[in-house]
Coordinates of N, CA and C in Angstrom, one line a residue:
X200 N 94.7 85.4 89.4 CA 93.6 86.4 89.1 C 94.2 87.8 89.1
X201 N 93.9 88.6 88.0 CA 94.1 89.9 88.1 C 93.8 90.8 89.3
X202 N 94.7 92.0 89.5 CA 94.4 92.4 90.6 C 92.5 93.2 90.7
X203 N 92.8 93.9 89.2 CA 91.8 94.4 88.8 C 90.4 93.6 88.9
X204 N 90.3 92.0 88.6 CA 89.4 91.3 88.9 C 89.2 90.8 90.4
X205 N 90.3 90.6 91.4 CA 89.8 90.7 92.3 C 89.3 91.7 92.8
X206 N 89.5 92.7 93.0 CA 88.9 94.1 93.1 C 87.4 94.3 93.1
X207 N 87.0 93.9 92.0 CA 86.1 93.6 91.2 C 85.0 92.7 91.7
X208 N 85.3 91.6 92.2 CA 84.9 90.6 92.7 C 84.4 91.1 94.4
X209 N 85.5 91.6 95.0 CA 85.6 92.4 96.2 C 84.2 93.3 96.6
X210 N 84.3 94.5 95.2 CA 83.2 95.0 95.8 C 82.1 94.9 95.4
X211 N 81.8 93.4 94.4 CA 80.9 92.6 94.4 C 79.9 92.2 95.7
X212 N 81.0 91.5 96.3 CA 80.7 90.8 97.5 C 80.3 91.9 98.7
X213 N 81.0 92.7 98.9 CA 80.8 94.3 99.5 C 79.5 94.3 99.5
X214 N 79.0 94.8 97.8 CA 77.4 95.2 97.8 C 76.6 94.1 98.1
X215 N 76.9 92.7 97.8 CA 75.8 91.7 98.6 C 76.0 91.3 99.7
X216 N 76.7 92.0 100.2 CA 76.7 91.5 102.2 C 76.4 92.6 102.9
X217 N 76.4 94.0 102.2 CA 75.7 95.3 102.8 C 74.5 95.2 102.5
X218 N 73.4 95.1 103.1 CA 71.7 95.1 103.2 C 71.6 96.4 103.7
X219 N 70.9 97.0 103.0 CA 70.1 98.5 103.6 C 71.7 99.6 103.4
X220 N 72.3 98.9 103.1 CA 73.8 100.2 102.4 C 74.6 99.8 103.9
X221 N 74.6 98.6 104.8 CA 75.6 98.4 106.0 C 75.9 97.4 106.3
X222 N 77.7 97.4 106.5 CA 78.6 96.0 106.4 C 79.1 96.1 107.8
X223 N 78.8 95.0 108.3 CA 79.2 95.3 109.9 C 80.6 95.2 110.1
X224 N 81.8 95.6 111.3 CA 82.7 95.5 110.6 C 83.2 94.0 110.9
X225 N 82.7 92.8 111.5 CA 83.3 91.3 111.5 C 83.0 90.7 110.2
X226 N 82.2 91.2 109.6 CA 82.0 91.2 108.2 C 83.1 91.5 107.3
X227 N 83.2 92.9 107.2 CA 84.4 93.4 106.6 C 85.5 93.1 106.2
X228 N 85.8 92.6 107.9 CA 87.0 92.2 108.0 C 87.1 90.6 107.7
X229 N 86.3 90.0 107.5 CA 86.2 88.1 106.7 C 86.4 88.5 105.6
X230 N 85.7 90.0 105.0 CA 85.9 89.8 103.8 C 86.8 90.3 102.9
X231 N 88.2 90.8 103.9 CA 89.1 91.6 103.4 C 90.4 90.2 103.9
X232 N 90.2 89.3 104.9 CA 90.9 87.9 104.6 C 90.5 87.0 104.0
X233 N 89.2 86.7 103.1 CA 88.7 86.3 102.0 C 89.5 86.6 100.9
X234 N 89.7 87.8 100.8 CA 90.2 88.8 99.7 C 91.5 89.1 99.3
X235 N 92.2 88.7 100.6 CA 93.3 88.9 100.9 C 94.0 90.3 100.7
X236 N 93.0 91.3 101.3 CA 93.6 92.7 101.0 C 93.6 93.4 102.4
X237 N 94.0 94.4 102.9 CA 94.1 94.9 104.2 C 92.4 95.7 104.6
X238 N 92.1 95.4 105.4 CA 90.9 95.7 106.1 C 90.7 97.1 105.7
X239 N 91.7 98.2 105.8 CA 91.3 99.3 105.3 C 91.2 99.3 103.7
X240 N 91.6 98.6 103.0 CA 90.9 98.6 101.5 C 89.8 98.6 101.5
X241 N 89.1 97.1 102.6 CA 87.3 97.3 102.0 C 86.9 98.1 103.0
X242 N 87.5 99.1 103.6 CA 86.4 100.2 104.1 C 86.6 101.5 103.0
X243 N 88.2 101.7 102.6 CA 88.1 102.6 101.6 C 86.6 102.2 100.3
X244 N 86.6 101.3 100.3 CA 85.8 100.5 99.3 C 84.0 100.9 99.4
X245 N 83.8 100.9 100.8 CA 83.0 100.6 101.2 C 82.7 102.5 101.6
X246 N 83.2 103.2 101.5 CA 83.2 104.4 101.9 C 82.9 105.3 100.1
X247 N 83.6 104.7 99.0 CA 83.1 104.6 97.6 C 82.3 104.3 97.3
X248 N 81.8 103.4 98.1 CA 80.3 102.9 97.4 C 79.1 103.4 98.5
X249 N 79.3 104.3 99.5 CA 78.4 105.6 100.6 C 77.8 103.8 101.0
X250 N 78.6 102.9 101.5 CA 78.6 101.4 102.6 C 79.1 101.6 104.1
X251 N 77.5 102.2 105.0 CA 78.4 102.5 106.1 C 78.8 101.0 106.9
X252 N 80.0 101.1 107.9 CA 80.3 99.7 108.3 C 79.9 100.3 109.5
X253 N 79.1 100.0 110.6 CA 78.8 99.7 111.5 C 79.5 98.7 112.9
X254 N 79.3 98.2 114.5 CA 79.5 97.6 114.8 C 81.0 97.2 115.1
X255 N 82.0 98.4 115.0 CA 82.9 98.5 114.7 C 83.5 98.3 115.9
X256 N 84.6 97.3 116.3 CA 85.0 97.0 117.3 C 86.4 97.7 118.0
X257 N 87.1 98.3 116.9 CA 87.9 99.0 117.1 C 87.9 100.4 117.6
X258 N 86.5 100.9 116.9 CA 86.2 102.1 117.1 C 86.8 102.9 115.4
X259 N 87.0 102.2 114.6 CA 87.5 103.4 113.3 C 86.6 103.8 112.3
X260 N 85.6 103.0 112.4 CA 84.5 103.4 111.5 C 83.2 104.0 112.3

C-alpha cells in the first residue's frame, strides 16, 4: 500500500473514531499500531484535523 494511501486511510479512521471532534488517547494509540505509524503521527494528524485527543495517559496531549 502506498504511503500516501495509508495516510489516507489513517485519517479516515481518525475522523470516524473522533465523535464530537475527540479521540481518546488509548484510542489513538491502537490506531497508530493499526497503522503502523508512531503515535505522534496521528496526534500531528489529529491536531490537522482541530481532533482534540483527550484522556491522555502520558500527559502530552
Amino acid at each position: 500500500m502506498a504511503e500516501q494511501e495509508q495516510l489516507e486511510k489513517l485519517r479516515t479512521a481518525i475522523r470516524e473514531a473522533a465523535a464530537g471532534g475527540r479521540l481518546s488517547c488509548p484510542l489513538a494509540r491502537r490506531l497508530a499500531e493499526e497503522f503502523q505509524v508512531p503515535p505522534r503521527r496521528v496526534g500531528e494528524m489529529c491536531n490537522e484535523m482541530k481532533i482534540k485527543i483527550y484522556a491522555c495517559e502520558l500527559g502530552c496531549f
